[in-house]
CSV table of N, CA and C in Angstrom, one decimal:
chain,number,residue,atom,x,y,z
C,1129,GLY,N,94.4,77.1,40.4
C,1129,GLY,CA,93.2,76.9,41.2
C,1129,GLY,C,92.2,78.0,41.0
C,1130,VAL,N,91.7,78.6,42.1
C,1130,VAL,CA,90.7,79.6,42.1
C,1130,VAL,C,91.2,80.9,41.4
C,1131,GLY,N,92.5,81.2,41.7
C,1131,GLY,CA,93.0,82.5,41.1
C,1131,GLY,C,93.1,82.4,39.6
C,1132,VAL,N,93.4,81.3,39.0
C,1132,VAL,CA,93.4,81.1,37.5
C,1132,VAL,C,92.0,81.2,37.0
C,1133,LEU,N,91.1,80.6,37.7
C,1133,LEU,CA,89.7,80.7,37.2
C,1133,LEU,C,89.1,82.1,37.3
C,1134,ALA,N,89.5,82.8,38.3
C,1134,ALA,CA,89.1,84.2,38.5
C,1134,ALA,C,89.7,85.1,37.3
C,1135,GLY,N,90.9,84.8,37.0
C,1135,GLY,CA,91.5,85.5,35.8
C,1135,GLY,C,90.7,85.2,34.5
C,1136,ALA,N,90.3,84.0,34.4
C,1136,ALA,CA,89.5,83.6,33.2
C,1136,ALA,C,88.2,84.3,33.1
C,1137,CYS,N,87.6,84.7,34.3
C,1137,CYS,CA,86.4,85.4,34.3
C,1137,CYS,C,86.5,86.8,33.7
C,1138,ALA,N,87.7,87.3,33.7
C,1138,ALA,CA,87.9,88.7,33.1
C,1138,ALA,C,87.8,88.6,31.6
C,1139,GLY,N,87.9,87.4,31.0
C,1139,GLY,CA,87.8,87.3,29.5
C,1139,GLY,C,86.4,87.6,29.1
C,1140,GLY,N,86.0,87.4,27.8
C,1140,GLY,CA,84.7,87.8,27.4
C,1140,GLY,C,83.9,86.6,26.8
C,1141,GLY,N,82.6,86.9,26.4
C,1141,GLY,CA,81.8,86.0,25.7
C,1141,GLY,C,81.3,84.8,26.5
C,1142,VAL,N,81.2,83.7,25.8
C,1142,VAL,CA,80.7,82.4,26.4
C,1142,VAL,C,81.7,81.9,27.5
C,1143,GLN,N,83.0,82.2,27.3
C,1143,GLN,CA,83.9,81.7,28.3
C,1143,GLN,C,83.7,82.3,29.7
C,1144,ARG,N,83.2,83.5,29.8
C,1144,ARG,CA,82.9,84.1,31.1
C,1144,ARG,C,81.9,83.3,31.9
C,1145,GLY,N,80.8,82.9,31.3
C,1145,GLY,CA,79.8,82.1,32.0
C,1145,GLY,C,80.4,80.8,32.5
C,1146,ARG,N,81.2,80.1,31.7
C,1146,ARG,CA,81.7,78.8,32.0
C,1146,ARG,C,82.8,79.0,33.1
C,1147,ALA,N,83.6,80.1,33.0
C,1147,ALA,CA,84.6,80.3,34.0
C,1147,ALA,C,84.0,80.6,35.4
C,1148,ALA,N,82.9,81.4,35.3
C,1148,ALA,CA,82.2,81.8,36.6
C,1148,ALA,C,81.6,80.6,37.2
C,1149,THR,N,81.1,79.7,36.5
C,1149,THR,CA,80.5,78.4,37.0
C,1149,THR,C,81.6,77.6,37.6
C,1150,ALA,N,82.7,77.5,36.9
C,1150,ALA,CA,83.8,76.7,37.4
C,1150,ALA,C,84.4,77.3,38.7
C,1151,LEU,N,84.4,78.7,38.7
C,1151,LEU,CA,84.9,79.4,39.9
C,1151,LEU,C,84.0,79.1,41.1
C,1152,GLN,N,82.7,79.1,40.9
C,1152,GLN,CA,81.7,78.8,41.9
C,1152,GLN,C,82.0,77.4,42.5
C,1153,ARG,N,82.2,76.4,41.6
C,1153,ARG,CA,82.4,75.0,42.0
C,1153,ARG,C,83.7,74.9,42.8
C,1154,ALA,N,84.7,75.6,42.3
C,1154,ALA,CA,86.0,75.5,43.1
C,1154,ALA,C,85.9,76.2,44.4
C,1155,ALA,N,85.3,77.3,44.5
C,1155,ALA,CA,85.1,78.0,45.7
C,1155,ALA,C,84.3,77.3,46.7
C,1156,ALA,N,83.2,76.6,46.2
C,1156,ALA,CA,82.4,75.8,47.1
C,1156,ALA,C,83.1,74.6,47.7
C,1157,ARG,N,84.1,74.1,47.0
C,1157,ARG,CA,84.9,73.0,47.6
C,1157,ARG,C,85.9,73.5,48.7
C,1158,VAL,N,86.3,74.8,48.5
C,1158,VAL,CA,87.3,75.3,49.5
C,1158,VAL,C,86.6,75.9,50.7
C,1159,GLN,N,85.5,76.5,50.6
C,1159,GLN,CA,84.8,77.2,51.7
C,1159,GLN,C,83.4,76.6,52.0
C,1160,PRO,N,82.9,76.8,53.2
C,1160,PRO,CA,81.6,76.3,53.4
C,1160,PRO,C,80.6,77.0,52.5
C,1161,LEU,N,79.5,76.4,52.3
C,1161,LEU,CA,78.5,76.9,51.3
C,1161,LEU,C,78.0,78.3,51.6
C,1162,GLY,N,77.8,78.6,52.8
C,1162,GLY,CA,77.3,80.0,53.2
C,1162,GLY,C,78.3,81.1,53.0
C,1163,ALA,N,79.6,80.7,53.0
C,1163,ALA,CA,80.7,81.7,52.9
C,1163,ALA,C,80.9,82.1,51.4
C,1164,VAL,N,80.4,81.4,50.4
C,1164,VAL,CA,80.7,81.7,49.0
C,1164,VAL,C,79.6,82.7,48.5
C,1165,ARG,N,80.0,83.8,48.1
C,1165,ARG,CA,79.0,84.8,47.6
C,1165,ARG,C,79.6,85.5,46.4
C,1166,LEU,N,79.1,85.1,45.2
C,1166,LEU,CA,79.5,85.8,44.0
C,1166,LEU,C,78.4,86.7,43.6
C,1167,ARG,N,78.6,88.0,43.5
C,1167,ARG,CA,77.5,88.9,43.2
C,1167,ARG,C,78.0,89.8,42.1
C,1168,SER,N,77.0,90.3,41.4
C,1168,SER,CA,77.2,91.3,40.4
C,1168,SER,C,77.3,92.7,41.1
C,1169,SER,N,78.3,93.4,41.0
C,1169,SER,CA,78.5,94.7,41.7
C,1169,SER,C,77.4,95.7,41.3
C,1170,SER,N,77.0,95.7,40.1
C,1170,SER,CA,76.0,96.7,39.7
C,1170,SER,C,74.6,96.3,40.3
C,1171,ALA,N,74.3,95.1,40.5
C,1171,ALA,CA,73.0,94.7,41.1
C,1171,ALA,C,73.1,95.1,42.6
C,1172,GLU,N,74.2,94.9,43.2
C,1172,GLU,CA,74.3,95.2,44.6
C,1172,GLU,C,74.2,96.8,44.8
C,1173,GLU,N,74.8,97.6,43.9
C,1173,GLU,CA,74.7,99.0,44.1
C,1173,GLU,C,73.3,99.5,43.9
C,1174,ASP,N,72.5,98.9,43.0
C,1174,ASP,CA,71.2,99.4,42.8
C,1174,ASP,C,70.2,98.9,43.9
C,1175,MET,N,70.6,98.0,44.7
C,1175,MET,CA,69.7,97.4,45.7
C,1175,MET,C,69.5,98.3,46.9
C,1176,ASP,N,68.3,98.4,47.4
C,1176,ASP,CA,67.9,99.2,48.6
C,1176,ASP,C,68.7,98.5,49.7
C,1177,PRO,N,69.3,99.3,50.6
C,1177,PRO,CA,70.0,98.7,51.8
C,1177,PRO,C,69.2,97.8,52.6
C,1178,LYS,N,67.9,98.1,52.8
C,1178,LYS,CA,67.0,97.3,53.6
C,1178,LYS,C,66.8,95.9,52.9
C,1179,ILE,N,66.7,95.9,51.6
C,1179,ILE,CA,66.5,94.6,50.9
C,1179,ILE,C,67.8,93.9,51.0
C,1180,LYS,N,69.0,94.6,50.8
C,1180,LYS,CA,70.3,93.9,50.9
C,1180,LYS,C,70.5,93.2,52.3
C,1181,ASP,N,70.1,93.9,53.3
C,1181,ASP,CA,70.2,93.3,54.7
C,1181,ASP,C,69.3,92.1,54.8
C,1182,LEU,N,68.1,92.2,54.3
C,1182,LEU,CA,67.1,91.0,54.3
C,1182,LEU,C,67.7,89.8,53.5
C,1183,VAL,N,68.3,90.1,52.4
C,1183,VAL,CA,68.9,89.0,51.6
C,1183,VAL,C,70.0,88.4,52.3
C,1184,ASP,N,70.9,89.2,53.0
C,1184,ASP,CA,72.0,88.6,53.8
C,1184,ASP,C,71.5,87.8,54.9
C,1185,GLN,N,70.4,88.3,55.6
C,1185,GLN,CA,69.9,87.6,56.7
C,1185,GLN,C,69.3,86.2,56.3
C,1186,ILE,N,68.5,86.3,55.2
C,1186,ILE,CA,67.9,85.0,54.7
C,1186,ILE,C,68.9,84.0,54.3
C,1187,ALA,N,69.9,84.5,53.6
C,1187,ALA,CA,71.0,83.6,53.1
C,1187,ALA,C,71.7,82.9,54.2
C,1188,SER,N,71.7,83.5,55.4
C,1188,SER,CA,72.5,83.0,56.5
C,1188,SER,C,71.6,82.0,57.4
C,1189,LEU,N,70.3,81.8,57.0
C,1189,LEU,CA,69.4,80.9,57.8
C,1189,LEU,C,69.8,79.5,57.5
C,1190,SER,N,69.6,78.6,58.5
C,1190,SER,CA,69.7,77.2,58.3
C,1190,SER,C,68.4,76.7,57.6
C,1191,LEU,N,68.4,75.5,57.1
C,1191,LEU,CA,67.3,74.9,56.4
C,1191,LEU,C,66.0,74.9,57.3
C,1192,LEU,N,66.2,74.6,58.5
C,1192,LEU,CA,65.0,74.6,59.4
C,1192,LEU,C,64.5,76.0,59.6
C,1193,GLU,N,65.3,77.0,59.8
C,1193,GLU,CA,64.9,78.4,59.9
C,1193,GLU,C,64.2,78.9,58.6
C,1194,ALA,N,64.8,78.5,57.5
C,1194,ALA,CA,64.2,78.9,56.2
C,1194,ALA,C,62.8,78.3,56.0
C,1195,ALA,N,62.6,77.0,56.4
C,1195,ALA,CA,61.3,76.4,56.4
C,1195,ALA,C,60.3,77.1,57.3
C,1196,GLN,N,60.8,77.5,58.5
C,1196,GLN,CA,59.9,78.2,59.4
C,1196,GLN,C,59.5,79.6,58.8
C,1197,LEU,N,60.5,80.3,58.2
C,1197,LEU,CA,60.3,81.6,57.6
C,1197,LEU,C,59.2,81.4,56.5
C,1198,THR,N,59.4,80.4,55.6
C,1198,THR,CA,58.4,80.2,54.5
C,1198,THR,C,57.0,80.0,55.1
C,1199,ASP,N,56.9,79.1,56.1
C,1199,ASP,CA,55.6,78.9,56.7
C,1199,ASP,C,55.0,80.1,57.2
C,1200,ALA,N,55.8,80.9,57.9
C,1200,ALA,CA,55.3,82.2,58.5
C,1200,ALA,C,54.8,83.2,57.5
C,1201,LEU,N,55.6,83.3,56.4
C,1201,LEU,CA,55.2,84.2,55.3
C,1201,LEU,C,54.0,83.7,54.6
C,1202,LYS,N,53.8,82.4,54.3
C,1202,LYS,CA,52.6,81.9,53.7
C,1202,LYS,C,51.4,82.2,54.5
C,1203,GLU,N,51.5,82.0,55.9
C,1203,GLU,CA,50.4,82.3,56.8
C,1203,GLU,C,50.1,83.8,56.8
C,1204,ARG,N,51.1,84.6,56.9
C,1204,ARG,CA,50.8,86.1,57.0
C,1204,ARG,C,50.3,86.6,55.7
C,1205,LEU,N,50.7,86.1,54.5
C,1205,LEU,CA,50.3,86.6,53.2
C,1205,LEU,C,49.1,85.9,52.7
C,1206,GLY,N,48.6,84.8,53.4
C,1206,GLY,CA,47.5,84.1,52.9
C,1206,GLY,C,47.7,83.2,51.6
C,1207,ILE,N,48.9,82.7,51.5
C,1207,ILE,CA,49.3,81.9,50.4
C,1207,ILE,C,49.1,80.4,50.7
C,1208,SER,N,48.4,79.7,49.9
C,1208,SER,CA,48.1,78.3,50.1
C,1208,SER,C,49.3,77.4,49.5
C,1209,ASP,N,49.4,76.2,50.0
C,1209,ASP,CA,50.4,75.3,49.5
C,1209,ASP,C,50.2,75.0,48.0
C,1210,ALA,N,49.0,75.0,47.5
C,1210,ALA,CA,48.7,74.7,46.1
C,1210,ALA,C,49.2,75.8,45.3
C,1211,MET,N,49.2,77.1,45.8
C,1211,MET,CA,49.8,78.2,45.0
C,1211,MET,C,51.3,78.1,44.9
C,1212,MET,N,51.9,77.5,45.9
C,1212,MET,CA,53.3,77.4,45.9
C,1212,MET,C,53.9,76.2,45.2
C,1213,MET,N,53.1,75.2,44.8
C,1213,MET,CA,53.5,74.0,44.1
C,1213,MET,C,53.9,74.4,42.7
C,1214,PRO,N,55.2,74.0,42.3
C,1214,PRO,CA,55.6,74.1,40.9
C,1214,PRO,C,54.9,73.1,40.0
C,1215,ALA,N,55.3,73.1,38.7
C,1215,ALA,CA,54.6,72.2,37.7
C,1215,ALA,C,54.9,70.8,38.1
C,1216,ALA,N,54.2,69.9,37.3
C,1216,ALA,CA,54.3,68.4,37.6
C,1216,ALA,C,55.7,68.0,37.6
C,1217,GLY,N,56.0,67.0,38.4
C,1217,GLY,CA,57.3,66.4,38.5
C,1217,GLY,C,58.2,67.0,39.6
C,1218,ALA,N,57.6,67.9,40.4
C,1218,ALA,CA,58.3,68.6,41.4
C,1218,ALA,C,58.6,67.8,42.6
C,1219,VAL,N,59.6,68.1,43.3
C,1219,VAL,CA,60.0,67.4,44.5
C,1219,VAL,C,59.2,67.9,45.7
C,1220,PRO,N,58.6,67.1,46.6
C,1220,PRO,CA,57.8,67.6,47.7
C,1220,PRO,C,58.7,68.5,48.6
C,1221,ALA,N,58.0,69.4,49.3
C,1221,ALA,CA,58.7,70.3,50.2
C,1221,ALA,C,59.3,69.6,51.4
C,1222,ALA,N,60.3,70.1,52.0
C,1222,ALA,CA,60.9,69.5,53.2
C,1222,ALA,C,59.9,69.4,54.3
C,1223,GLY,N,59.8,68.3,54.9
C,1223,GLY,CA,58.8,68.1,56.0
C,1223,GLY,C,57.5,67.6,55.5
C,1224,ALA,N,57.3,67.5,54.2
C,1224,ALA,CA,56.0,67.0,53.6
C,1224,ALA,C,56.0,65.5,53.8
C,1225,THR,N,54.8,65.0,54.2
C,1225,THR,CA,54.7,63.6,54.4
C,1225,THR,C,53.8,63.0,53.4
C,1226,PRO,N,54.2,61.8,53.0
C,1226,PRO,CA,53.4,61.1,51.9
C,1226,PRO,C,52.0,60.8,52.5
C,1227,PRO,N,51.0,60.7,51.6
C,1227,PRO,CA,49.6,60.4,52.1
C,1227,PRO,C,49.6,59.0,52.8
C,1228,PRO,N,48.8,58.8,53.8
C,1228,PRO,CA,48.7,57.5,54.4
C,1228,PRO,C,48.2,56.4,53.5
C,1229,ALA,N,48.6,55.2,53.8
C,1229,ALA,CA,48.2,54.1,53.0
C,1229,ALA,C,46.7,53.9,52.9
C,1230,ALA,N,46.0,54.3,54.0
C,1230,ALA,CA,44.5,54.1,54.0
C,1230,ALA,C,43.9,54.9,52.9
C,1231,GLU,N,44.4,56.1,52.6
C,1231,GLU,CA,43.9,56.9,51.5
C,1231,GLU,C,44.1,56.2,50.2
C,1232,GLU,N,45.3,55.6,50.0
C,1232,GLU,CA,45.6,55.0,48.7
C,1232,GLU,C,44.7,53.7,48.5
C,1233,ALA,N,44.3,53.1,49.6
C,1233,ALA,CA,43.5,51.9,49.5
C,1233,ALA,C,42.1,52.3,49.1
C,1234,ALA,N,41.6,53.5,49.4
C,1234,ALA,CA,40.3,53.9,49.1
C,1234,ALA,C,40.3,54.6,47.7
C,1235,ALA,N,41.0,54.0,46.7
C,1235,ALA,CA,41.1,54.5,45.4
C,1235,ALA,C,39.7,54.5,44.7
C,1236,PRO,N,39.5,55.4,43.8
C,1236,PRO,CA,38.2,55.4,43.1
C,1236,PRO,C,38.0,54.2,42.3
C,1237,GLU,N,36.7,53.9,41.9
C,1237,GLU,CA,36.4,52.7,41.2
C,1237,GLU,C,37.1,52.7,39.8
C,1238,LYS,N,37.5,51.5,39.3
C,1238,LYS,CA,38.2,51.4,38.1
C,1238,LYS,C,37.3,51.9,36.9
C,1239,THR,N,38.0,52.8,36.1
C,1239,THR,CA,37.2,53.4,35.0
C,1239,THR,C,37.8,52.9,33.6
C,1240,ALA,N,39.0,52.4,33.6
C,1240,ALA,CA,39.6,52.0,32.3
C,1240,ALA,C,39.8,50.4,32.4
C,1241,PHE,N,39.4,49.8,31.3
C,1241,PHE,CA,39.4,48.3,31.2
C,1241,PHE,C,40.2,47.9,30.0
C,1242,SER,N,40.6,46.6,30.0
C,1242,SER,CA,41.3,46.0,28.9
C,1242,SER,C,40.4,44.8,28.4
C,1243,VAL,N,40.3,44.7,27.1
C,1243,VAL,CA,39.6,43.6,26.5
C,1243,VAL,C,40.6,42.6,26.0
C,1244,LYS,N,40.5,41.4,26.4
C,1244,LYS,CA,41.5,40.4,26.1
C,1244,LYS,C,40.9,39.2,25.5
C,1245,LEU,N,41.4,38.8,24.3
C,1245,LEU,CA,40.9,37.6,23.6
C,1245,LEU,C,41.7,36.4,24.2
C,1246,GLU,N,40.9,35.5,24.9
C,1246,GLU,CA,41.6,34.4,25.6
C,1246,GLU,C,41.8,33.2,24.6
C,1247,LYS,N,40.8,32.9,23.8
C,1247,LYS,CA,40.9,31.8,22.8
C,1247,LYS,C,39.7,32.0,21.8
C,1248,PHE,N,39.7,31.2,20.8
C,1248,PHE,CA,38.7,31.3,19.8
C,1248,PHE,C,38.4,29.9,19.2
C,1249,ASP,N,37.2,29.8,18.6
C,1249,ASP,CA,36.8,28.5,18.0
C,1249,ASP,C,37.5,28.4,16.7
C,1250,PRO,N,38.3,27.4,16.4
C,1250,PRO,CA,39.0,27.3,15.2
C,1250,PRO,C,38.1,27.4,13.9
C,1251,ALA,N,36.9,26.9,14.1
C,1251,ALA,CA,36.0,27.0,12.9
C,1251,ALA,C,35.6,28.4,12.6
C,1252,SER,N,35.6,29.3,13.5
C,1252,SER,CA,35.2,30.7,13.3
C,1252,SER,C,36.4,31.7,13.3
C,1253,LYS,N,37.6,31.1,13.0
C,1253,LYS,CA,38.8,31.9,13.1
C,1253,LYS,C,38.7,33.2,12.1
C,1254,ILE,N,38.2,33.0,10.9
C,1254,ILE,CA,38.1,34.1,10.0
C,1254,ILE,C,37.2,35.1,10.5
C,1255,LYS,N,36.1,34.7,11.1
C,1255,LYS,CA,35.1,35.7,11.6
C,1255,LYS,C,35.7,36.5,12.7
C,1256,VAL,N,36.5,35.8,13.6
C,1256,VAL,CA,37.2,36.5,14.7
C,1256,VAL,C,38.2,37.5,14.2
C,1257,ILE,N,39.0,37.1,13.2
C,1257,ILE,CA,40.0,38.0,12.6
C,1257,ILE,C,39.3,39.2,12.0
C,1258,LYS,N,38.2,39.0,11.3
C,1258,LYS,CA,37.5,40.2,10.6
C,1258,LYS,C,36.9,41.1,11.7
C,1259,GLU,N,36.4,40.5,12.8
C,1259,GLU,CA,35.9,41.4,13.9
C,1259,GLU,C,37.0,42.2,14.6
C,1260,VAL,N,38.1,41.5,14.8
C,1260,VAL,CA,39.3,42.2,15.4
C,1260,VAL,C,39.8,43.4,14.5
C,1261,ARG,N,39.8,43.1,13.2
C,1261,ARG,CA,40.2,44.2,12.3
C,1261,ARG,C,39.2,45.4,12.4
C,1262,ALA,N,37.9,45.0,12.4
C,1262,ALA,CA,36.9,46.1,12.5
C,1262,ALA,C,37.0,46.9,13.8
C,1263,LEU,N,37.3,46.2,14.9
C,1263,LEU,CA,37.3,46.9,16.2
C,1263,LEU,C,38.5,47.6,16.4
C,1264,THR,N,39.7,47.2,15.9
C,1264,THR,CA,41.0,47.8,16.2
C,1264,THR,C,41.5,48.7,15.1
C,1265,GLY,N,41.1,48.4,13.9
C,1265,GLY,CA,41.7,49.2,12.8
C,1265,GLY,C,43.0,48.6,12.3
C,1266,LEU,N,43.3,47.4,12.7
C,1266,LEU,CA,44.5,46.7,12.3
C,1266,LEU,C,44.4,46.2,10.9
C,1267,GLY,N,45.5,46.0,10.3
C,1267,GLY,CA,45.6,45.4,8.9
C,1267,GLY,C,45.3,43.9,9.1
C,1268,LEU,N,45.1,43.2,7.9
C,1268,LEU,CA,44.8,41.8,8.0
C,1268,LEU,C,45.9,41.0,8.6
C,1269,LYS,N,47.1,41.2,8.3
C,1269,LYS,CA,48.3,40.5,8.8
C,1269,LYS,C,48.4,40.6,10.3
C,1270,GLU,N,48.2,41.9,10.8
C,1270,GLU,CA,48.4,42.2,12.2
C,1270,GLU,C,47.2,41.6,13.0
C,1271,ALA,N,46.0,41.7,12.5
C,1271,ALA,CA,44.8,41.1,13.1
C,1271,ALA,C,44.9,39.6,13.2
C,1272,LYS,N,45.4,38.9,12.1
C,1272,LYS,CA,45.6,37.5,12.1
C,1272,LYS,C,46.6,37.1,13.1
C,1273,GLU,N,47.7,37.8,13.2
C,1273,GLU,CA,48.8,37.4,14.2
C,1273,GLU,C,48.2,37.6,15.6
C,1274,LEU,N,47.5,38.6,15.9
C,1274,LEU,CA,46.9,38.9,17.2
C,1274,LEU,C,46.0,37.7,17.6
C,1275,VAL,N,45.1,37.3,16.7
C,1275,VAL,CA,44.2,36.2,17.0
C,1275,VAL,C,44.9,34.9,17.2
C,1276,GLU,N,45.8,34.6,16.3
C,1276,GLU,CA,46.6,33.4,16.4
C,1276,GLU,C,47.4,33.2,17.6
C,1277,ASN,N,47.9,34.4,18.2
C,1277,ASN,CA,48.7,34.4,19.4
C,1277,ASN,C,47.9,34.6,20.7
C,1278,ALA,N,46.6,34.3,20.6
C,1278,ALA,CA,45.8,34.4,21.8
C,1278,ALA,C,46.3,33.5,22.9
C,1279,PRO,N,46.2,33.9,24.2
C,1279,PRO,CA,45.5,35.1,24.7
C,1279,PRO,C,46.3,36.4,24.5
C,1280,LYS,N,45.6,37.4,23.9
C,1280,LYS,CA,46.2,38.7,23.6
C,1280,LYS,C,45.2,39.8,23.9
C,1281,GLU,N,45.8,40.9,24.3
C,1281,GLU,CA,44.9,42.1,24.6
C,1281,GLU,C,44.5,42.7,23.3
C,1282,ILE,N,43.2,42.9,23.1
C,1282,ILE,CA,42.7,43.5,21.9
C,1282,ILE,C,42.7,45.0,22.0
C,1283,LYS,N,42.1,45.5,23.1
C,1283,LYS,CA,42.1,47.0,23.3
C,1283,LYS,C,42.3,47.3,24.8
C,1284,ALA,N,43.0,48.4,25.1
C,1284,ALA,CA,43.3,48.7,26.4
C,1284,ALA,C,42.7,50.1,26.7
C,1285,ASP,N,42.5,50.4,28.0
C,1285,ASP,CA,42.1,51.7,28.5
C,1285,ASP,C,40.8,52.1,27.8
C,1286,VAL,N,39.8,51.3,27.9
C,1286,VAL,CA,38.5,51.6,27.3
C,1286,VAL,C,37.5,51.6,28.5
C,1287,LYS,N,36.4,52.4,28.3
C,1287,LYS,CA,35.4,52.5,29.3
C,1287,LYS,C,34.6,51.2,29.4
C,1288,LYS,N,34.0,51.0,30.5
C,1288,LYS,CA,33.3,49.7,30.8
C,1288,LYS,C,32.2,49.4,29.7
C,1289,GLU,N,31.5,50.4,29.3
C,1289,GLU,CA,30.4,50.2,28.3
C,1289,GLU,C,31.0,49.7,27.0
C,1290,GLU,N,32.1,50.3,26.6
C,1290,GLU,CA,32.8,50.0,25.3
C,1290,GLU,C,33.4,48.6,25.4
C,1291,ALA,N,34.0,48.3,26.6
C,1291,ALA,CA,34.6,46.9,26.8
C,1291,ALA,C,33.5,45.8,26.7
C,1292,GLU,N,32.3,46.1,27.3
C,1292,GLU,CA,31.2,45.1,27.2
C,1292,GLU,C,30.8,44.9,25.7
C,1293,GLU,N,30.7,46.0,25.0
C,1293,GLU,CA,30.3,46.0,23.6
C,1293,GLU,C,31.3,45.2,22.8
C,1294,LEU,N,32.6,45.4,23.0
C,1294,LEU,CA,33.6,44.7,22.3
C,1294,LEU,C,33.5,43.2,22.6
C,1295,LYS,N,33.3,42.9,23.9
C,1295,LYS,CA,33.2,41.5,24.3
C,1295,LYS,C,32.1,40.8,23.6
C,1296,GLU,N,30.9,41.5,23.5
C,1296,GLU,CA,29.7,40.9,22.9
C,1296,GLU,C,30.0,40.6,21.4
C,1297,LYS,N,30.6,41.5,20.7
C,1297,LYS,CA,30.9,41.4,19.3
C,1297,LYS,C,31.9,40.2,19.0
C,1298,LEU,N,33.0,40.2,19.8
C,1298,LEU,CA,34.0,39.1,19.6
C,1298,LEU,C,33.4,37.8,20.0
C,1299,GLU,N,32.6,37.7,21.0
C,1299,GLU,CA,32.0,36.4,21.4
C,1299,GLU,C,31.0,35.9,20.3
C,1300,ALA,N,30.3,36.9,19.7
C,1300,ALA,CA,29.4,36.5,18.6
C,1300,ALA,C,30.1,36.0,17.4
C,1301,ALA,N,31.4,36.4,17.3
C,1301,ALA,CA,32.2,36.0,16.1
C,1301,ALA,C,32.8,34.6,16.4
C,1302,GLY,N,32.8,34.2,17.7
C,1302,GLY,CA,33.4,32.9,18.1
C,1302,GLY,C,34.6,33.0,19.0
C,1303,GLY,N,34.9,34.1,19.6
C,1303,GLY,CA,36.0,34.2,20.5
C,1303,GLY,C,35.6,34.1,21.9
C,1304,THR,N,36.5,33.8,22.8
C,1304,THR,CA,36.3,33.8,24.2
C,1304,THR,C,37.0,35.0,24.8
C,1305,VAL,N,36.3,36.0,25.4
C,1305,VAL,CA,36.9,37.3,25.8
C,1305,VAL,C,36.8,37.5,27.3
C,1306,VAL,N,37.8,38.1,27.8
C,1306,VAL,CA,37.8,38.5,29.2
C,1306,VAL,C,38.0,40.0,29.3
C,1307,ILE,N,37.3,40.6,30.3
C,1307,ILE,CA,37.5,42.1,30.5
C,1307,ILE,C,38.3,42.2,31.8
C,1308,GLU,N,39.4,42.9,31.8
C,1308,GLU,CA,40.2,43.1,33.0
C,1308,GLU,C,40.3,44.5,33.4
């Protein structure tokens, strides 16, 4: 068990890190989380006693007390929540509430549109294929397949002005186009 893993920590190299991690996991299963403390003795010796006491006190706080401490320090030191947020993909802080549904409903006006070829006039199929090639940069085979498999999206995430321009060109060539 734990004694064997502790003996493995006395070894060297890469094994030491793995054994220490395994020792931490085993000790966490045996004792409550707050009771497990693996420290480097050199770091503890170099630490100011005042700092050491603070670390011990903070480590013994409950989650609620730790949250209150964080809030009090942010207020005292003038630190905003934005300064405390880690990079994208982070988990919201405890006690954070999601934005109300009313704010989500008041989303900004749509800025990206999709241009979709609904159908085309069979007599102007070649013109439509040529126009699709010119607008998308597709090869002849890909453009032909796209046109023949209508309704298909021609371009996505374009600005309204560009979408209108694409619609005009495709309709002039004989296609029926929808902007979504």
